[in-house]
Amino acid sequence: MINRFENYPLKKHHTFGLDVTAKYFFEYASLEELLQILVDPLLQTHDCLLLGGGSNLLFLGDYKGVVLHSAIMGMEVIETNARSVVVKVGAGVEWDALVEWSVRNNFGGIENLSWIPGDVGAAPVQNIGAYGVEFKDVFVKAEGVYLASGEPFSIDHAACDFAYRDSIFKNELKNKVVLTFVYLRLDKSPRFLLDYGNVREAVEMLGEPSLRNVRQCIVDIRRQKLPDPGVFGNAGSFFKNPMVDVSVLSAVQADFPEVPFYTMPESGRVKIPAGWLIEKAGWKGQSLGNAAVHKNQALVLINKGHATGREILTLAEAIEADIRYKFNITLQREVNVVE
Ligand code: EPU
């Protein structure tokens, strides 16, 4: 059934938990319902926002257009061979429900991506990643429709231009397609990827590596570092880790020889953790109005209670200016600001 609402509260539909509304909010549970919505005259006269779990959005105020929200559900094995399965998943499925399902069925590949908020339909857009795994590592293809025409749309891995927290859906196809189903390939004989940080050590404390143990350990690490959006609204990492030339790293090393960095083999550039830069600049745990930098992970900005989107943006801009001044590095936002 299509749900249509006017002046609809978005507080529960995005993880910053801001008190904002959508002028119109349409929710569909199937491709057929989505196609009916796409011919609604309101879509000709209003802007449109595709909203998944809202885990990567910062609303600066009430949204004056039409919010489209997928409630297309379902997880189904559609292909199987000796080594792997292909799973078709509805865009409205909660990402972590998919991870839990895959672990329960002993399908490996996404256990390191446990406890990431958001819906499956948004995972390819952002190319979500954590603990040495990125969404692109399991992606096969996605289906959907063109927003303007309702024509069917299908895209394979190569065409998605996946990169670090980036894909064609944030660029050429931004606001042009609505994804309905995503197809993933998962392993029947899981290969455990435990080399990030202290993951191996933490998994071994729980016993033999197993999908269940890896999931448990990732959830525990995330719980320690990241604030629960139910308590302090947040959108995970607010900034991307900046990719810089080696000369920029050398300049930082001159003052801080201990700066952590990762070399990017393809480009020869280096990635410096933004959380480290923000902490070194003195922002960790600091507040500006009702917005704050999380005390356990400086990459995460939080809503302390009744923050507005503008307050959070003001904090983000202050941090960006300070990091530019202190390190000559420009931070890019991972979070999308919605006017
Ligand atoms: N660090 C600090 N201070 C901080 C935070 C981090 O010094 O306040 C240092 C850590 O000590 C470590 C390095 O920065 O040396 C990396 O920290 P961490 O392992 O916590 O990861 P991150 O680079 O800060 C990235 C992702 C996270 C993901 C983790 C684990 C980005 C923008 N963020 O964070 O993703 O969970 O790695 O893989 O790439 C998200 O995208 O929303 C997100 C949470």
Short mmCIF file of C-alpha atoms and ligand atoms in Angstrom, two decimals:
data_model
loop_
_atom_site.label_atom_id
_atom_site.label_comp_id
_atom_site.label_asym_id
_atom_site.label_seq_id
_atom_site.Cartn_x
_atom_site.Cartn_y
_atom_site.Cartn_z
CA MET A 1 0.00 0.00 0.00
CA ILE A 2 1.25 3.50 -0.83
CA ASN A 3 1.48 5.77 2.20
CA ARG A 4 1.12 9.49 1.46
CA PHE A 5 1.66 12.09 4.18
CA GLU A 6 1.81 15.88 4.27
CA ASN A 7 3.92 17.92 6.71
CA TYR A 8 5.41 14.69 7.89
CA PRO A 9 7.96 14.58 10.77
CA LEU A 10 11.34 13.29 9.63
CA LYS A 11 12.86 12.90 13.12
CA LYS A 12 12.59 9.10 13.04
CA HIS A 13 13.66 8.90 9.40
CA HIS A 14 17.19 10.23 9.74
CA THR A 15 19.89 9.45 12.28
CA PHE A 16 20.69 13.06 13.31
CA GLY A 17 17.20 13.07 14.88
CA LEU A 18 16.46 16.71 14.00
CA ASP A 19 12.98 18.21 14.39
CA VAL A 20 12.28 18.76 10.70
CA THR A 21 9.35 17.87 8.46
CA ALA A 22 8.80 16.97 4.82
CA LYS A 23 6.11 18.84 2.90
CA TYR A 24 5.20 15.51 1.28
CA PHE A 25 6.34 12.01 2.22
CA PHE A 26 5.48 9.07 -0.02
CA GLU A 27 6.31 5.49 0.89
CA TYR A 28 6.07 2.56 -1.53
CA ALA A 29 6.42 -1.17 -0.95
CA SER A 30 6.82 -2.42 -4.54
CA LEU A 31 8.01 -1.39 -7.98
CA GLU A 32 4.38 -1.03 -9.10
CA GLU A 33 3.67 1.40 -6.26
CA LEU A 34 6.81 3.37 -7.04
CA LEU A 35 5.70 3.69 -10.68
CA GLN A 36 2.31 5.02 -9.54
CA ILE A 37 4.03 7.61 -7.36
CA LEU A 38 6.34 8.74 -10.15
CA VAL A 39 3.38 9.98 -12.24
CA ASP A 40 2.03 12.05 -9.34
CA PRO A 41 1.76 15.69 -10.53
CA LEU A 42 3.47 16.86 -7.32
CA LEU A 43 6.70 15.39 -8.65
CA GLN A 44 6.52 17.74 -11.65
CA THR A 45 6.35 20.83 -9.46
CA HIS A 46 8.47 19.91 -6.43
CA ASP A 47 12.00 18.82 -5.70
CA CYS A 48 12.35 15.21 -4.73
CA LEU A 49 14.56 13.51 -2.16
CA LEU A 50 15.27 9.78 -2.12
CA LEU A 51 15.46 8.77 1.51
CA GLY A 52 16.75 5.44 2.76
CA GLY A 53 17.59 5.08 6.46
CA GLY A 54 18.67 8.75 6.52
CA SER A 55 22.04 7.83 7.99
CA ASN A 56 24.02 10.21 5.88
CA LEU A 57 21.88 13.35 5.71
CA LEU A 58 21.92 16.69 7.45
CA PHE A 59 18.68 18.65 7.03
CA LEU A 60 19.16 22.40 7.37
CA GLY A 61 15.42 22.94 7.82
CA ASP A 62 12.05 21.56 6.76
CA TYR A 63 12.16 19.86 3.38
CA LYS A 64 9.82 21.67 1.00
CA GLY A 65 9.60 18.95 -1.64
CA VAL A 66 8.57 15.31 -1.88
CA VAL A 67 10.45 12.66 0.06
CA LEU A 68 10.34 9.20 -1.51
CA HIS A 69 10.92 6.38 0.91
CA SER A 70 11.35 2.75 -0.10
CA ALA A 71 9.68 0.02 1.91
CA ILE A 72 10.56 -2.62 -0.70
CA MET A 73 11.50 -5.65 1.39
CA GLY A 74 12.75 -9.18 0.79
CA MET A 75 15.99 -11.14 0.83
CA GLU A 76 16.14 -14.09 -1.52
CA VAL A 77 18.87 -16.43 -2.77
CA ILE A 78 18.40 -16.43 -6.53
CA GLU A 79 21.53 -18.29 -7.62
CA THR A 80 23.81 -20.78 -5.96
CA ASN A 81 26.96 -22.69 -6.88
CA ALA A 82 29.59 -24.65 -4.96
CA ARG A 83 31.29 -21.54 -3.61
CA SER A 84 28.79 -18.71 -3.44
CA VAL A 85 25.23 -17.45 -3.62
CA VAL A 86 23.68 -14.41 -5.24
CA VAL A 87 21.14 -12.69 -3.01
CA LYS A 88 18.47 -10.29 -4.26
CA VAL A 89 17.59 -7.71 -1.60
CA GLY A 90 14.86 -5.05 -1.50
CA ALA A 91 16.16 -1.47 -1.26
CA GLY A 92 14.07 -0.84 1.87
CA VAL A 93 15.65 -3.65 3.90
CA GLU A 94 17.67 -2.36 6.82
CA TRP A 95 21.36 -2.96 6.07
CA ASP A 96 22.13 -4.56 9.43
CA ALA A 97 19.13 -6.91 9.13
CA LEU A 98 20.75 -8.18 5.91
CA VAL A 99 24.09 -8.65 7.69
CA GLU A 100 22.38 -10.58 10.52
CA TRP A 101 20.52 -12.74 7.96
CA SER A 102 23.75 -13.49 6.07
CA VAL A 103 25.56 -14.49 9.27
CA ARG A 104 22.63 -16.69 10.33
CA ASN A 105 22.73 -18.45 6.94
CA ASN A 106 26.52 -18.77 7.05
CA PHE A 107 27.06 -16.57 4.00
CA GLY A 108 30.26 -14.54 4.31
CA GLY A 109 31.33 -11.20 2.88
CA ILE A 110 29.50 -8.48 4.80
CA GLU A 111 30.09 -9.44 8.45
CA ASN A 112 32.73 -6.67 8.76
CA LEU A 113 30.00 -4.22 7.73
CA SER A 114 27.93 -5.05 10.81
CA TRP A 115 25.90 -2.40 12.66
CA ILE A 116 26.13 0.26 9.97
CA PRO A 117 22.89 2.25 10.08
CA GLY A 118 20.91 2.77 6.87
CA ASP A 119 19.02 0.83 4.21
CA VAL A 120 20.28 -1.52 1.52
CA GLY A 121 19.27 0.91 -1.25
CA ALA A 122 21.74 3.50 0.03
CA ALA A 123 24.67 1.10 0.42
CA PRO A 124 25.82 1.32 -3.24
CA VAL A 125 25.36 5.10 -3.34
CA GLN A 126 27.84 5.62 -0.55
CA ASN A 127 29.85 2.44 -1.16
CA ILE A 128 29.69 1.90 2.59
CA GLY A 129 32.84 0.54 4.14
CA ALA A 130 34.35 -0.49 7.44
CA TYR A 131 37.09 -2.69 8.89
CA GLY A 132 38.76 -3.52 5.58
CA VAL A 133 35.61 -4.29 3.56
CA GLU A 134 33.63 -2.13 1.17
CA PHE A 135 30.18 -2.72 -0.23
CA LYS A 136 31.65 -2.90 -3.75
CA ASP A 137 33.45 -6.15 -2.76
CA VAL A 138 30.13 -8.05 -2.79
CA PHE A 139 28.04 -6.01 -5.25
CA VAL A 140 26.82 -7.72 -8.44
CA LYS A 141 24.19 -5.38 -9.90
CA ALA A 142 21.29 -3.11 -8.99
CA GLU A 143 17.90 -2.53 -10.56
CA GLY A 144 15.53 0.38 -10.39
CA VAL A 145 13.81 2.96 -12.52
CA TYR A 146 14.63 6.38 -13.92
CA LEU A 147 13.00 9.02 -11.76
CA ALA A 148 11.88 11.18 -14.69
CA SER A 149 10.44 8.51 -16.97
CA GLY A 150 9.81 5.43 -14.82
CA GLU A 151 11.77 3.41 -17.42
CA PRO A 152 13.51 0.34 -15.97
CA PHE A 153 17.17 0.70 -15.09
CA SER A 154 19.86 -1.88 -14.40
CA ILE A 155 23.54 -1.35 -13.64
CA ASP A 156 26.44 -3.76 -13.20
CA HIS A 157 29.55 -3.45 -11.05
CA ALA A 158 31.85 -1.96 -13.68
CA ALA A 159 29.43 0.85 -14.53
CA CYS A 160 29.06 1.98 -10.92
CA ASP A 161 32.50 3.71 -10.72
CA PHE A 162 32.87 2.66 -7.10
CA ALA A 163 35.55 4.47 -5.12
CA TYR A 164 36.13 5.37 -1.46
CA ARG A 165 32.64 6.46 -0.21
CA ASP A 166 31.74 7.28 -3.80
CA SER A 167 29.87 5.90 -6.83
CA ILE A 168 28.09 6.96 -9.99
CA PHE A 169 24.93 7.40 -7.85
CA LYS A 170 26.53 10.41 -6.13
CA ASN A 171 27.66 11.86 -9.45
CA GLU A 172 26.17 11.35 -12.95
CA LEU A 173 23.16 9.45 -11.65
CA LYS A 174 22.49 11.65 -8.60
CA ASN A 175 18.71 12.11 -8.25
CA LYS A 176 18.19 10.40 -11.59
CA VAL A 177 17.47 6.80 -10.62
CA VAL A 178 15.58 5.09 -7.81
CA LEU A 179 17.03 1.71 -6.84
CA THR A 180 14.52 -1.03 -6.09
CA PHE A 181 16.68 -4.16 -5.76
CA VAL A 182 20.34 -4.81 -5.09
CA TYR A 183 22.12 -8.11 -5.88
CA LEU A 184 25.09 -9.29 -3.81
CA ARG A 185 27.42 -12.27 -4.09
CA LEU A 186 28.17 -13.89 -0.72
CA ASP A 187 30.60 -16.74 0.06
CA LYS A 188 29.56 -20.18 1.24
CA SER A 189 33.10 -20.69 2.62
CA PRO A 190 33.81 -17.41 4.34
CA ARG A 191 37.28 -15.85 4.20
CA PHE A 192 37.77 -13.82 7.34
CA LEU A 193 39.28 -10.36 6.89
CA LEU A 194 40.72 -9.53 10.29
CA ASP A 195 43.70 -7.33 9.51
CA TYR A 196 42.14 -3.94 10.33
CA GLY A 197 43.25 -2.40 13.65
CA ASN A 198 42.76 -4.75 16.57
CA VAL A 199 40.00 -6.83 14.92
CA ARG A 200 41.96 -10.13 14.84
CA GLU A 201 42.88 -9.85 18.52
CA ALA A 202 39.30 -9.02 19.48
CA VAL A 203 37.86 -11.91 17.43
CA GLU A 204 40.34 -14.38 18.91
CA MET A 205 39.23 -13.34 22.39
CA LEU A 206 35.78 -14.66 21.44
CA GLY A 207 37.19 -18.01 20.21
CA GLU A 208 37.71 -19.45 16.71
CA PRO A 209 36.99 -16.98 13.91
CA SER A 210 33.41 -17.48 12.74
CA LEU A 211 30.95 -15.17 11.03
CA ARG A 212 29.09 -14.82 14.32
CA ASN A 213 32.25 -13.94 16.25
CA VAL A 214 33.40 -11.42 13.67
CA ARG A 215 29.98 -9.77 13.67
CA GLN A 216 29.95 -9.67 17.46
CA CYS A 217 33.41 -8.16 17.62
CA ILE A 218 32.65 -5.47 15.01
CA VAL A 219 29.42 -4.55 16.82
CA ASP A 220 31.37 -4.29 20.10
CA ILE A 221 34.08 -2.07 18.56
CA ARG A 222 31.49 0.18 16.90
CA ARG A 223 29.48 0.46 20.13
CA GLN A 224 32.58 1.60 21.98
CA LYS A 225 33.60 4.21 19.42
CA LEU A 226 30.40 5.42 17.82
CA PRO A 227 27.47 7.06 19.60
CA ASP A 228 24.11 5.27 19.45
CA PRO A 229 21.89 7.45 17.20
CA GLY A 230 19.03 6.61 19.60
CA VAL A 231 20.89 8.54 22.32
CA PHE A 232 22.89 11.20 20.43
CA GLY A 233 21.80 11.86 16.85
CA ASN A 234 24.71 11.47 14.43
CA ALA A 235 25.53 10.29 10.93
CA GLY A 236 28.65 8.23 11.57
CA SER A 237 31.73 9.81 10.01
CA PHE A 238 30.86 13.37 9.09
CA PHE A 239 33.99 13.75 6.93
CA LYS A 240 35.90 11.43 4.62
CA ASN A 241 39.49 10.60 5.40
CA PRO A 242 41.41 13.01 3.15
CA MET A 243 43.63 11.69 0.36
CA VAL A 244 46.68 13.93 0.07
CA ASP A 245 50.04 14.15 -1.73
CA VAL A 246 53.08 12.79 0.08
CA SER A 247 54.42 16.36 0.38
CA VAL A 248 51.37 17.29 2.51
CA LEU A 249 51.98 14.26 4.73
CA SER A 250 55.66 15.24 5.11
CA ALA A 251 54.64 18.70 6.29
CA VAL A 252 52.35 17.17 8.94
CA GLN A 253 55.10 14.68 9.93
CA ALA A 254 57.52 17.55 10.54
CA ASP A 255 55.42 18.54 13.57
CA PHE A 256 53.76 15.19 14.34
CA PRO A 257 56.02 12.25 13.35
CA GLU A 258 53.43 9.83 14.76
CA VAL A 259 50.65 10.79 12.31
CA PRO A 260 48.89 7.60 11.10
CA PHE A 261 48.51 7.23 7.31
CA TYR A 262 47.71 4.61 4.67
CA THR A 263 49.41 4.56 1.28
CA MET A 264 47.02 4.23 -1.67
CA PRO A 265 48.87 1.90 -4.08
CA GLU A 266 46.92 2.99 -7.19
CA SER A 267 47.59 6.71 -6.87
CA GLY A 268 50.72 6.90 -4.73
CA ARG A 269 48.85 9.37 -2.52
CA VAL A 270 48.22 8.84 1.19
CA LYS A 271 45.07 8.81 3.29
CA ILE A 272 45.29 10.51 6.68
CA PRO A 273 42.54 9.76 9.24
CA ALA A 274 40.39 12.87 9.57
CA GLY A 275 39.58 11.77 13.14
CA TRP A 276 43.26 12.09 14.02
CA LEU A 277 43.55 15.57 12.44
CA ILE A 278 40.41 16.78 14.24
CA GLU A 279 41.58 15.38 17.56
CA LYS A 280 45.07 16.92 17.14
CA ALA A 281 43.43 20.27 16.35
CA GLY A 282 41.77 20.07 19.77
CA TRP A 283 38.16 19.48 18.73
CA LYS A 284 37.48 16.06 20.25
CA GLY A 285 34.65 16.35 22.81
CA GLN A 286 34.18 20.10 22.10
CA SER A 287 30.71 21.66 21.70
CA LEU A 288 29.36 24.58 19.72
CA GLY A 289 25.81 25.26 20.85
CA ASN A 290 23.90 21.99 20.80
CA ALA A 291 26.30 20.31 18.39
CA ALA A 292 29.44 18.51 19.52
CA VAL A 293 32.38 16.41 18.42
CA HIS A 294 31.99 12.90 19.84
CA LYS A 295 34.32 12.22 22.75
CA ASN A 296 35.36 8.75 21.51
CA GLN A 297 35.68 9.40 17.76
CA ALA A 298 36.43 12.88 16.50
CA LEU A 299 35.12 12.10 13.03
CA VAL A 300 31.57 11.96 14.35
CA LEU A 301 29.52 15.09 15.01
CA ILE A 302 26.58 14.67 17.35
CA ASN A 303 23.28 16.31 18.15
CA LYS A 304 23.44 16.82 21.93
CA GLY A 305 19.67 17.13 22.16
CA HIS A 306 17.89 19.93 20.39
CA ALA A 307 20.47 20.90 17.82
CA THR A 308 19.41 22.38 14.50
CA GLY A 309 20.97 21.35 11.23
CA ARG A 310 22.52 24.82 10.97
CA GLU A 311 24.24 24.40 14.35
CA ILE A 312 25.76 21.12 13.22
CA LEU A 313 26.84 22.68 9.92
CA THR A 314 28.39 25.65 11.76
CA LEU A 315 30.47 23.23 13.83
CA ALA A 316 31.48 21.32 10.69
CA GLU A 317 32.53 24.54 8.95
CA ALA A 318 34.56 25.67 11.95
CA ILE A 319 36.39 22.34 11.96
CA GLU A 320 36.98 22.48 8.21
CA ALA A 321 38.47 26.00 8.47
CA ASP A 322 40.68 25.02 11.40
CA ILE A 323 42.03 21.88 9.69
CA ARG A 324 42.79 23.94 6.57
CA TYR A 325 44.59 26.52 8.71
CA LYS A 326 46.53 24.08 10.89
CA PHE A 327 47.36 21.31 8.38
CA ASN A 328 46.72 22.83 4.94
CA ILE A 329 44.25 19.97 4.30
CA THR A 330 40.72 20.42 3.00
CA LEU A 331 38.22 17.98 4.52
CA GLN A 332 35.46 16.62 2.28
CA ARG A 333 32.11 15.83 3.84
CA GLU A 334 30.74 12.30 3.81
CA VAL A 335 27.35 13.61 4.96
CA ASN A 336 25.02 15.21 2.39
CA VAL A 337 23.60 18.57 3.42
CA VAL A 338 19.94 19.01 2.39
CA GLU A 339 18.73 22.61 2.07
N1 EPU B 1 41.83 8.47 15.30
C1 EPU B 1 42.25 9.41 16.23
N2 EPU B 1 41.28 10.11 16.89
C2 EPU B 1 39.96 9.93 16.68
C3 EPU B 1 39.54 8.98 15.72
C4 EPU B 1 40.52 8.25 15.03
O1 EPU B 1 43.43 9.61 16.44
O2 EPU B 1 39.16 10.60 17.35
C5 EPU B 1 42.85 7.65 14.62
C6 EPU B 1 42.86 6.23 15.20
O3 EPU B 1 43.68 6.12 16.31
C7 EPU B 1 43.39 5.43 14.03
C8 EPU B 1 42.85 6.16 12.83
O4 EPU B 1 42.51 7.48 13.26
O5 EPU B 1 44.79 5.50 13.97
C9 EPU B 1 41.64 5.48 12.20
O6 EPU B 1 40.58 5.43 13.16
P1 EPU B 1 39.36 4.38 13.04
O7 EPU B 1 39.89 2.99 12.90
O8 EPU B 1 38.43 4.65 14.14
O9 EPU B 1 38.71 4.68 11.65
P2 EPU B 1 38.37 6.03 10.90
O10 EPU B 1 39.31 6.21 9.77
O11 EPU B 1 38.24 7.16 11.85
C10 EPU B 1 36.88 4.82 9.13
C11 EPU B 1 35.50 5.00 8.54
C12 EPU B 1 34.42 4.48 9.49
C13 EPU B 1 34.71 3.01 9.76
C14 EPU B 1 36.12 2.87 10.34
C15 EPU B 1 36.53 1.43 10.52
C16 EPU B 1 35.69 6.91 7.08
C17 EPU B 1 35.30 8.31 6.83
N3 EPU B 1 35.26 6.38 8.22
O12 EPU B 1 36.92 5.68 10.29
O13 EPU B 1 33.19 4.57 8.81
O14 EPU B 1 33.76 2.47 10.65
O15 EPU B 1 37.09 3.47 9.44
O16 EPU B 1 36.75 0.87 9.25
O17 EPU B 1 36.32 6.29 6.23
C18 EPU B 1 31.31 5.94 8.43
O18 EPU B 1 31.69 6.00 7.26
O19 EPU B 1 30.27 6.53 8.83
C19 EPU B 1 32.12 5.20 9.38
C20 EPU B 1 31.83 5.16 10.67
#
